[in-house]
Amino acid sequence: MEKYDGPDSGKVRFDDPWYDALASGWGELDSTGAPAPAVPPARGEREDRTARAADVYLEVQRSAAFQEVRSRYRRFVVPAAAVFFTWYVGYVVTATTAPDFMAQPVVGAVNVAMVAGLGQFLTTFLFTWAYARHARLRRDRAALDLRWDTQELTRSVAGGDR
């Protein structure tokens, strides 16, 4: 076993339990004893293809179909978030500013605060159900079509090798 003198010693620890054969270009030495250069990409046009793929995504983002999907998303999420946030803040403010009102009994030992607190959970599940339903009925099909179109466009840009 070789002794390891730190990261600057230039020695490889063969007693290291995580040691395995070096990956190509990772610390290998060339015939002169200098570190070998990293392996270049298989194709020199990789950067150009990436740029063209980025253009495809920008084109899709600017499309009317994408804008419609985003618009449908916003038309649901913004009002729903505003209603839920108002309901939540209203509960917290009422609980802190009107404790006598929140302590009023509704049925037996159940008071207004308990009913409103359970209402918070109920509305969370209600909004989750409404969001999933809205997504399924109004956005999923259009988003899936956009995804397929985008994959086809990027596949044609990449030369069909993906």
Short mmCIF file of N, CA and C in Angstrom, two decimals:
data_model
loop_
_atom_site.label_atom_id
_atom_site.label_comp_id
_atom_site.label_asym_id
_atom_site.label_seq_id
_atom_site.Cartn_x
_atom_site.Cartn_y
_atom_site.Cartn_z
N MET A 1 0.83 -1.18 0.00
CA MET A 1 0.00 0.00 0.00
C MET A 1 0.87 1.24 0.00
N GLU A 2 0.44 2.21 -0.79
CA GLU A 2 1.16 3.47 -0.83
C GLU A 2 0.62 4.39 0.25
N LYS A 3 1.50 5.24 0.71
CA LYS A 3 1.09 6.22 1.70
C LYS A 3 0.57 7.44 0.95
N TYR A 4 -0.48 8.03 1.45
CA TYR A 4 -1.08 9.21 0.83
C TYR A 4 -0.65 10.42 1.62
N ASP A 5 -0.03 11.38 0.93
CA ASP A 5 0.51 12.57 1.60
C ASP A 5 -0.33 13.81 1.35
N GLY A 6 -1.56 13.69 0.93
CA GLY A 6 -2.41 14.86 0.70
C GLY A 6 -2.69 15.06 -0.77
N PRO A 7 -3.53 16.04 -1.06
CA PRO A 7 -3.98 16.24 -2.44
C PRO A 7 -2.87 16.71 -3.37
N ASP A 8 -1.81 17.30 -2.87
CA ASP A 8 -0.76 17.83 -3.73
C ASP A 8 0.39 16.84 -3.94
N SER A 9 0.26 15.65 -3.41
CA SER A 9 1.38 14.72 -3.51
C SER A 9 1.49 14.09 -4.89
N GLY A 10 0.39 14.10 -5.66
CA GLY A 10 0.43 13.52 -7.00
C GLY A 10 0.32 12.01 -7.02
N LYS A 11 0.14 11.40 -5.88
CA LYS A 11 0.04 9.95 -5.79
C LYS A 11 -1.42 9.54 -5.72
N VAL A 12 -1.72 8.41 -6.30
CA VAL A 12 -3.07 7.86 -6.24
C VAL A 12 -3.10 6.84 -5.12
N ARG A 13 -4.09 6.91 -4.29
CA ARG A 13 -4.24 5.97 -3.19
C ARG A 13 -4.95 4.72 -3.69
N PHE A 14 -4.23 3.63 -3.72
CA PHE A 14 -4.84 2.38 -4.13
C PHE A 14 -5.53 1.69 -2.96
N ASP A 15 -5.29 2.17 -1.75
CA ASP A 15 -5.95 1.58 -0.60
C ASP A 15 -7.28 2.27 -0.30
N ASP A 16 -7.64 3.25 -1.11
CA ASP A 16 -8.90 3.96 -0.95
C ASP A 16 -10.04 3.03 -1.35
N PRO A 17 -11.02 2.81 -0.47
CA PRO A 17 -12.11 1.88 -0.81
C PRO A 17 -12.98 2.39 -1.96
N TRP A 18 -12.93 3.68 -2.25
CA TRP A 18 -13.73 4.23 -3.34
C TRP A 18 -12.95 4.29 -4.64
N TYR A 19 -11.71 3.85 -4.63
CA TYR A 19 -10.89 3.93 -5.83
C TYR A 19 -11.42 2.96 -6.89
N ASP A 20 -11.45 3.45 -8.09
CA ASP A 20 -11.81 2.63 -9.25
C ASP A 20 -10.96 3.15 -10.40
N ALA A 21 -11.02 2.48 -11.51
CA ALA A 21 -10.24 2.93 -12.66
C ALA A 21 -10.66 4.36 -13.00
N LEU A 22 -9.69 5.16 -13.37
CA LEU A 22 -9.97 6.55 -13.69
C LEU A 22 -10.83 6.65 -14.94
N ALA A 23 -11.76 7.59 -14.91
CA ALA A 23 -12.57 7.83 -16.10
C ALA A 23 -11.70 8.55 -17.12
N SER A 24 -12.08 8.45 -18.36
CA SER A 24 -11.30 9.03 -19.43
C SER A 24 -11.11 10.53 -19.22
N GLY A 25 -9.87 10.96 -19.19
CA GLY A 25 -9.56 12.38 -19.05
C GLY A 25 -9.52 12.87 -17.62
N TRP A 26 -9.67 12.02 -16.65
CA TRP A 26 -9.67 12.44 -15.26
C TRP A 26 -8.36 12.05 -14.61
N GLY A 27 -7.38 12.87 -14.73
CA GLY A 27 -6.12 12.65 -14.07
C GLY A 27 -5.18 11.69 -14.78
N GLU A 28 -5.52 11.26 -15.98
CA GLU A 28 -4.62 10.38 -16.72
C GLU A 28 -3.43 11.18 -17.24
N LEU A 29 -2.33 10.50 -17.44
CA LEU A 29 -1.13 11.15 -17.96
C LEU A 29 -0.92 10.72 -19.40
N ASP A 30 -0.42 11.66 -20.21
CA ASP A 30 -0.11 11.29 -21.59
C ASP A 30 1.30 10.71 -21.65
N SER A 31 1.83 10.49 -22.83
CA SER A 31 3.14 9.84 -22.98
C SER A 31 4.29 10.68 -22.43
N THR A 32 4.09 11.99 -22.29
CA THR A 32 5.16 12.85 -21.76
C THR A 32 5.13 12.97 -20.26
N GLY A 33 4.09 12.43 -19.62
CA GLY A 33 3.98 12.53 -18.17
C GLY A 33 3.12 13.70 -17.72
N ALA A 34 2.64 14.50 -18.67
CA ALA A 34 1.77 15.63 -18.33
C ALA A 34 0.32 15.15 -18.30
N PRO A 35 -0.54 15.85 -17.58
CA PRO A 35 -1.96 15.44 -17.58
C PRO A 35 -2.54 15.48 -18.99
N ALA A 36 -3.28 14.43 -19.31
CA ALA A 36 -3.89 14.34 -20.64
C ALA A 36 -5.04 15.35 -20.73
N PRO A 37 -5.25 15.93 -21.91
CA PRO A 37 -6.36 16.87 -22.05
C PRO A 37 -7.70 16.13 -21.95
N ALA A 38 -8.72 16.88 -21.57
CA ALA A 38 -10.06 16.29 -21.49
C ALA A 38 -10.50 15.84 -22.87
N VAL A 39 -11.32 14.82 -22.89
CA VAL A 39 -11.81 14.28 -24.16
C VAL A 39 -12.81 15.27 -24.75
N PRO A 40 -12.59 15.68 -26.01
CA PRO A 40 -13.53 16.62 -26.63
C PRO A 40 -14.85 15.92 -26.95
N PRO A 41 -15.92 16.69 -27.16
CA PRO A 41 -17.20 16.07 -27.52
C PRO A 41 -17.06 15.28 -28.81
N ALA A 42 -17.93 14.29 -28.97
CA ALA A 42 -17.86 13.42 -30.15
C ALA A 42 -18.11 14.19 -31.44
N ARG A 43 -18.96 15.19 -31.36
CA ARG A 43 -19.25 16.00 -32.54
C ARG A 43 -18.92 17.45 -32.25
N GLY A 44 -18.28 18.10 -33.15
CA GLY A 44 -17.91 19.49 -32.97
C GLY A 44 -19.08 20.43 -33.09
N GLU A 45 -20.16 19.97 -33.65
CA GLU A 45 -21.31 20.84 -33.87
C GLU A 45 -22.26 20.85 -32.67
N ARG A 46 -21.89 20.29 -31.56
CA ARG A 46 -22.78 20.17 -30.40
C ARG A 46 -23.27 21.55 -29.93
N GLU A 47 -22.40 22.54 -29.86
CA GLU A 47 -22.80 23.86 -29.40
C GLU A 47 -23.82 24.48 -30.35
N ASP A 48 -23.61 24.30 -31.66
CA ASP A 48 -24.53 24.86 -32.65
C ASP A 48 -25.89 24.19 -32.52
N ARG A 49 -25.91 22.89 -32.28
CA ARG A 49 -27.17 22.18 -32.14
C ARG A 49 -27.90 22.64 -30.89
N THR A 50 -27.15 22.91 -29.81
CA THR A 50 -27.76 23.38 -28.58
C THR A 50 -28.39 24.74 -28.81
N ALA A 51 -27.71 25.60 -29.53
CA ALA A 51 -28.25 26.92 -29.82
C ALA A 51 -29.53 26.80 -30.64
N ARG A 52 -29.54 25.89 -31.61
CA ARG A 52 -30.74 25.71 -32.42
C ARG A 52 -31.88 25.14 -31.60
N ALA A 53 -31.58 24.24 -30.68
CA ALA A 53 -32.62 23.69 -29.80
C ALA A 53 -33.19 24.80 -28.91
N ALA A 54 -32.34 25.69 -28.43
CA ALA A 54 -32.81 26.81 -27.62
C ALA A 54 -33.74 27.69 -28.44
N ASP A 55 -33.44 27.87 -29.71
CA ASP A 55 -34.32 28.65 -30.59
C ASP A 55 -35.69 27.99 -30.71
N VAL A 56 -35.71 26.67 -30.74
CA VAL A 56 -36.98 25.96 -30.80
C VAL A 56 -37.81 26.26 -29.56
N TYR A 57 -37.18 26.21 -28.39
CA TYR A 57 -37.92 26.47 -27.16
C TYR A 57 -38.41 27.92 -27.10
N LEU A 58 -37.60 28.84 -27.58
CA LEU A 58 -38.05 30.24 -27.63
C LEU A 58 -39.21 30.40 -28.59
N GLU A 59 -39.15 29.72 -29.71
CA GLU A 59 -40.25 29.78 -30.69
C GLU A 59 -41.54 29.23 -30.08
N VAL A 60 -41.43 28.11 -29.37
CA VAL A 60 -42.61 27.51 -28.73
C VAL A 60 -43.14 28.45 -27.66
N GLN A 61 -42.25 29.08 -26.90
CA GLN A 61 -42.68 29.99 -25.84
C GLN A 61 -43.43 31.18 -26.42
N ARG A 62 -43.07 31.61 -27.58
CA ARG A 62 -43.73 32.76 -28.21
C ARG A 62 -45.01 32.37 -28.95
N SER A 63 -45.27 31.09 -29.08
CA SER A 63 -46.43 30.63 -29.86
C SER A 63 -47.74 30.96 -29.14
N ALA A 64 -48.79 31.05 -29.94
CA ALA A 64 -50.12 31.34 -29.40
C ALA A 64 -50.61 30.20 -28.50
N ALA A 65 -50.28 28.96 -28.84
CA ALA A 65 -50.71 27.81 -28.04
C ALA A 65 -50.10 27.86 -26.65
N PHE A 66 -48.81 28.18 -26.56
CA PHE A 66 -48.14 28.26 -25.26
C PHE A 66 -48.73 29.41 -24.45
N GLN A 67 -48.95 30.54 -25.09
CA GLN A 67 -49.52 31.70 -24.40
C GLN A 67 -50.92 31.39 -23.88
N GLU A 68 -51.68 30.60 -24.63
CA GLU A 68 -53.02 30.22 -24.19
C GLU A 68 -52.95 29.31 -22.96
N VAL A 69 -52.03 28.36 -22.96
CA VAL A 69 -51.88 27.48 -21.80
C VAL A 69 -51.48 28.30 -20.57
N ARG A 70 -50.53 29.21 -20.73
CA ARG A 70 -50.12 30.05 -19.60
C ARG A 70 -51.26 30.95 -19.13
N SER A 71 -52.05 31.46 -20.08
CA SER A 71 -53.17 32.33 -19.73
C SER A 71 -54.23 31.55 -18.95
N ARG A 72 -54.53 30.33 -19.37
CA ARG A 72 -55.49 29.50 -18.64
C ARG A 72 -54.99 29.20 -17.23
N TYR A 73 -53.70 28.95 -17.12
CA TYR A 73 -53.09 28.70 -15.80
C TYR A 73 -53.27 29.92 -14.90
N ARG A 74 -52.91 31.08 -15.41
CA ARG A 74 -52.99 32.31 -14.61
C ARG A 74 -54.42 32.67 -14.25
N ARG A 75 -55.36 32.45 -15.19
CA ARG A 75 -56.76 32.79 -14.91
C ARG A 75 -57.33 31.97 -13.76
N PHE A 76 -56.77 30.80 -13.50
CA PHE A 76 -57.23 30.02 -12.36
C PHE A 76 -56.40 30.31 -11.12
N VAL A 77 -55.10 30.29 -11.25
CA VAL A 77 -54.22 30.34 -10.08
C VAL A 77 -54.25 31.70 -9.38
N VAL A 78 -54.24 32.78 -10.11
CA VAL A 78 -54.19 34.09 -9.46
C VAL A 78 -55.43 34.35 -8.61
N PRO A 79 -56.65 34.18 -9.14
CA PRO A 79 -57.82 34.39 -8.27
C PRO A 79 -57.90 33.37 -7.13
N ALA A 80 -57.57 32.11 -7.40
CA ALA A 80 -57.64 31.09 -6.36
C ALA A 80 -56.65 31.40 -5.24
N ALA A 81 -55.45 31.80 -5.59
CA ALA A 81 -54.45 32.14 -4.57
C ALA A 81 -54.89 33.37 -3.78
N ALA A 82 -55.49 34.36 -4.46
CA ALA A 82 -55.96 35.56 -3.76
C ALA A 82 -57.07 35.21 -2.77
N VAL A 83 -58.02 34.37 -3.20
CA VAL A 83 -59.11 33.97 -2.31
C VAL A 83 -58.57 33.19 -1.12
N PHE A 84 -57.69 32.24 -1.38
CA PHE A 84 -57.17 31.42 -0.29
C PHE A 84 -56.34 32.25 0.67
N PHE A 85 -55.50 33.14 0.15
CA PHE A 85 -54.67 33.98 1.02
C PHE A 85 -55.55 34.90 1.88
N THR A 86 -56.60 35.46 1.26
CA THR A 86 -57.52 36.33 2.01
C THR A 86 -58.21 35.55 3.12
N TRP A 87 -58.65 34.35 2.81
CA TRP A 87 -59.31 33.49 3.78
C TRP A 87 -58.36 33.13 4.92
N TYR A 88 -57.12 32.82 4.59
CA TYR A 88 -56.13 32.46 5.61
C TYR A 88 -55.81 33.66 6.50
N VAL A 89 -55.51 34.80 5.90
CA VAL A 89 -55.18 36.00 6.68
C VAL A 89 -56.39 36.44 7.50
N GLY A 90 -57.59 36.31 6.91
CA GLY A 90 -58.80 36.65 7.66
C GLY A 90 -58.95 35.80 8.91
N TYR A 91 -58.65 34.53 8.79
CA TYR A 91 -58.71 33.63 9.95
C TYR A 91 -57.70 34.05 11.02
N VAL A 92 -56.47 34.30 10.61
CA VAL A 92 -55.43 34.68 11.58
C VAL A 92 -55.74 36.02 12.23
N VAL A 93 -56.17 36.99 11.45
CA VAL A 93 -56.48 38.31 12.00
C VAL A 93 -57.67 38.22 12.95
N THR A 94 -58.70 37.48 12.55
CA THR A 94 -59.87 37.34 13.43
C THR A 94 -59.50 36.62 14.72
N ALA A 95 -58.66 35.60 14.62
CA ALA A 95 -58.25 34.86 15.81
C ALA A 95 -57.47 35.74 16.78
N THR A 96 -56.70 36.68 16.26
CA THR A 96 -55.88 37.52 17.15
C THR A 96 -56.61 38.77 17.61
N THR A 97 -57.53 39.30 16.80
CA THR A 97 -58.19 40.56 17.18
C THR A 97 -59.56 40.36 17.81
N ALA A 98 -60.18 39.21 17.57
CA ALA A 98 -61.51 38.97 18.13
C ALA A 98 -61.57 37.61 18.81
N PRO A 99 -60.81 37.44 19.89
CA PRO A 99 -60.79 36.13 20.55
C PRO A 99 -62.15 35.76 21.15
N ASP A 100 -62.93 36.77 21.56
CA ASP A 100 -64.25 36.46 22.12
C ASP A 100 -65.17 35.87 21.05
N PHE A 101 -65.11 36.40 19.85
CA PHE A 101 -65.92 35.86 18.76
C PHE A 101 -65.48 34.43 18.42
N MET A 102 -64.18 34.21 18.35
CA MET A 102 -63.67 32.89 18.01
C MET A 102 -63.98 31.87 19.11
N ALA A 103 -64.19 32.32 20.35
CA ALA A 103 -64.45 31.42 21.46
C ALA A 103 -65.93 31.07 21.60
N GLN A 104 -66.79 31.69 20.80
CA GLN A 104 -68.23 31.39 20.90
C GLN A 104 -68.50 29.94 20.54
N PRO A 105 -69.25 29.25 21.36
CA PRO A 105 -69.54 27.85 21.06
C PRO A 105 -70.51 27.71 19.88
N VAL A 106 -70.28 26.67 19.10
CA VAL A 106 -71.16 26.37 17.97
C VAL A 106 -72.04 25.17 18.36
N VAL A 107 -71.38 24.07 18.69
CA VAL A 107 -72.08 22.86 19.14
C VAL A 107 -71.24 22.25 20.26
N GLY A 108 -71.76 22.24 21.44
CA GLY A 108 -71.04 21.65 22.57
C GLY A 108 -69.72 22.37 22.81
N ALA A 109 -68.63 21.61 22.80
CA ALA A 109 -67.31 22.19 23.05
C ALA A 109 -66.66 22.73 21.77
N VAL A 110 -67.32 22.58 20.65
CA VAL A 110 -66.79 23.07 19.37
C VAL A 110 -67.13 24.55 19.23
N ASN A 111 -66.08 25.37 19.04
CA ASN A 111 -66.31 26.80 18.92
C ASN A 111 -66.03 27.29 17.49
N VAL A 112 -66.21 28.58 17.26
CA VAL A 112 -66.03 29.17 15.94
C VAL A 112 -64.60 28.98 15.44
N ALA A 113 -63.62 29.08 16.31
CA ALA A 113 -62.21 28.93 15.91
C ALA A 113 -61.95 27.52 15.39
N MET A 114 -62.54 26.52 16.04
CA MET A 114 -62.35 25.14 15.57
C MET A 114 -63.00 24.93 14.21
N VAL A 115 -64.18 25.45 14.04
CA VAL A 115 -64.88 25.29 12.76
C VAL A 115 -64.10 26.01 11.65
N ALA A 116 -63.62 27.22 11.93
CA ALA A 116 -62.85 27.96 10.93
C ALA A 116 -61.51 27.26 10.65
N GLY A 117 -60.88 26.72 11.68
CA GLY A 117 -59.62 25.99 11.49
C GLY A 117 -59.81 24.76 10.63
N LEU A 118 -60.87 24.01 10.90
CA LEU A 118 -61.18 22.86 10.05
C LEU A 118 -61.55 23.31 8.63
N GLY A 119 -62.16 24.48 8.54
CA GLY A 119 -62.47 25.05 7.23
C GLY A 119 -61.21 25.35 6.43
N GLN A 120 -60.14 25.69 7.12
CA GLN A 120 -58.86 25.91 6.43
C GLN A 120 -58.40 24.62 5.76
N PHE A 121 -58.48 23.51 6.47
CA PHE A 121 -58.10 22.22 5.88
C PHE A 121 -59.03 21.86 4.72
N LEU A 122 -60.32 22.06 4.94
CA LEU A 122 -61.29 21.72 3.91
C LEU A 122 -61.04 22.54 2.63
N THR A 123 -60.80 23.83 2.78
CA THR A 123 -60.57 24.65 1.58
C THR A 123 -59.25 24.29 0.91
N THR A 124 -58.27 23.84 1.67
CA THR A 124 -57.01 23.38 1.05
C THR A 124 -57.29 22.21 0.13
N PHE A 125 -58.05 21.23 0.62
CA PHE A 125 -58.38 20.08 -0.22
C PHE A 125 -59.29 20.48 -1.37
N LEU A 126 -60.21 21.40 -1.12
CA LEU A 126 -61.11 21.87 -2.18
C LEU A 126 -60.33 22.56 -3.30
N PHE A 127 -59.41 23.44 -2.93
CA PHE A 127 -58.60 24.12 -3.95
C PHE A 127 -57.70 23.14 -4.69
N THR A 128 -57.18 22.15 -3.99
CA THR A 128 -56.34 21.14 -4.66
C THR A 128 -57.17 20.37 -5.67
N TRP A 129 -58.36 19.96 -5.29
CA TRP A 129 -59.25 19.25 -6.22
C TRP A 129 -59.61 20.13 -7.41
N ALA A 130 -59.96 21.40 -7.14
CA ALA A 130 -60.34 22.32 -8.21
C ALA A 130 -59.16 22.57 -9.15
N TYR A 131 -57.96 22.69 -8.61
CA TYR A 131 -56.79 22.91 -9.45
C TYR A 131 -56.53 21.70 -10.35
N ALA A 132 -56.59 20.51 -9.77
CA ALA A 132 -56.36 19.30 -10.56
C ALA A 132 -57.42 19.15 -11.64
N ARG A 133 -58.67 19.45 -11.31
CA ARG A 133 -59.75 19.36 -12.29
C ARG A 133 -59.55 20.39 -13.40
N HIS A 134 -59.22 21.61 -13.02
CA HIS A 134 -58.99 22.65 -14.02
C HIS A 134 -57.83 22.28 -14.94
N ALA A 135 -56.76 21.78 -14.37
CA ALA A 135 -55.61 21.37 -15.18
C ALA A 135 -55.99 20.26 -16.14
N ARG A 136 -56.72 19.27 -15.64
CA ARG A 136 -57.11 18.14 -16.48
C ARG A 136 -58.04 18.57 -17.61
N LEU A 137 -59.00 19.45 -17.33
CA LEU A 137 -59.99 19.84 -18.33
C LEU A 137 -59.54 20.96 -19.25
N ARG A 138 -58.70 21.87 -18.76
CA ARG A 138 -58.40 23.08 -19.53
C ARG A 138 -56.97 23.20 -20.04
N ARG A 139 -56.01 22.44 -19.42
CA ARG A 139 -54.63 22.67 -19.80
C ARG A 139 -53.86 21.43 -20.22
N ASP A 140 -54.13 20.30 -19.65
CA ASP A 140 -53.29 19.12 -19.87
C ASP A 140 -53.19 18.72 -21.34
N ARG A 141 -54.31 18.68 -22.05
CA ARG A 141 -54.28 18.27 -23.46
C ARG A 141 -53.44 19.25 -24.29
N ALA A 142 -53.65 20.54 -24.08
CA ALA A 142 -52.89 21.54 -24.84
C ALA A 142 -51.40 21.48 -24.47
N ALA A 143 -51.10 21.29 -23.19
CA ALA A 143 -49.70 21.21 -22.77
C ALA A 143 -49.04 19.95 -23.33
N LEU A 144 -49.76 18.85 -23.38
CA LEU A 144 -49.22 17.62 -23.95
C LEU A 144 -48.95 17.79 -25.44
N ASP A 145 -49.86 18.44 -26.14
CA ASP A 145 -49.64 18.72 -27.57
C ASP A 145 -48.41 19.59 -27.77
N LEU A 146 -48.25 20.60 -26.92
CA LEU A 146 -47.05 21.45 -27.00
C LEU A 146 -45.79 20.65 -26.74
N ARG A 147 -45.84 19.76 -25.77
CA ARG A 147 -44.68 18.93 -25.46
C ARG A 147 -44.29 18.07 -26.65
N TRP A 148 -45.28 17.43 -27.26
CA TRP A 148 -44.98 16.58 -28.43
C TRP A 148 -44.43 17.41 -29.58
N ASP A 149 -45.04 18.58 -29.83
CA ASP A 149 -44.54 19.45 -30.90
C ASP A 149 -43.10 19.87 -30.63
N THR A 150 -42.82 20.23 -29.38
CA THR A 150 -41.47 20.66 -29.01
C THR A 150 -40.48 19.52 -29.17
N GLN A 151 -40.85 18.33 -28.77
CA GLN A 151 -39.94 17.19 -28.93
C GLN A 151 -39.68 16.89 -30.40
N GLU A 152 -40.70 16.98 -31.22
CA GLU A 152 -40.52 16.74 -32.65
C GLU A 152 -39.60 17.80 -33.26
N LEU A 153 -39.80 19.06 -32.88
CA LEU A 153 -38.96 20.14 -33.42
C LEU A 153 -37.51 19.98 -32.96
N THR A 154 -37.29 19.67 -31.69
CA THR A 154 -35.91 19.52 -31.22
C THR A 154 -35.28 18.27 -31.81
N ARG A 155 -36.07 17.23 -32.03
CA ARG A 155 -35.52 16.01 -32.65
C ARG A 155 -35.08 16.31 -34.07
N SER A 156 -35.85 17.11 -34.80
CA SER A 156 -35.45 17.44 -36.17
C SER A 156 -34.23 18.35 -36.19
N VAL A 157 -34.12 19.24 -35.20
CA VAL A 157 -32.94 20.11 -35.10
C VAL A 157 -31.70 19.28 -34.76
N ALA A 158 -31.88 18.30 -33.88
CA ALA A 158 -30.75 17.49 -33.44
C ALA A 158 -30.36 16.43 -34.47
N GLY A 159 -31.09 16.33 -35.54
CA GLY A 159 -30.74 15.39 -36.56
C GLY A 159 -31.33 14.01 -36.35
N GLY A 160 -32.32 13.90 -35.47
CA GLY A 160 -33.01 12.64 -35.26
C GLY A 160 -32.23 11.60 -34.49
N ASP A 161 -31.16 11.99 -33.79
CA ASP A 161 -30.35 10.99 -33.07
C ASP A 161 -30.67 10.92 -31.58
N ARG A 162 -31.75 11.50 -31.15
CA ARG A 162 -32.10 11.44 -29.73
C ARG A 162 -33.02 10.32 -29.45
#
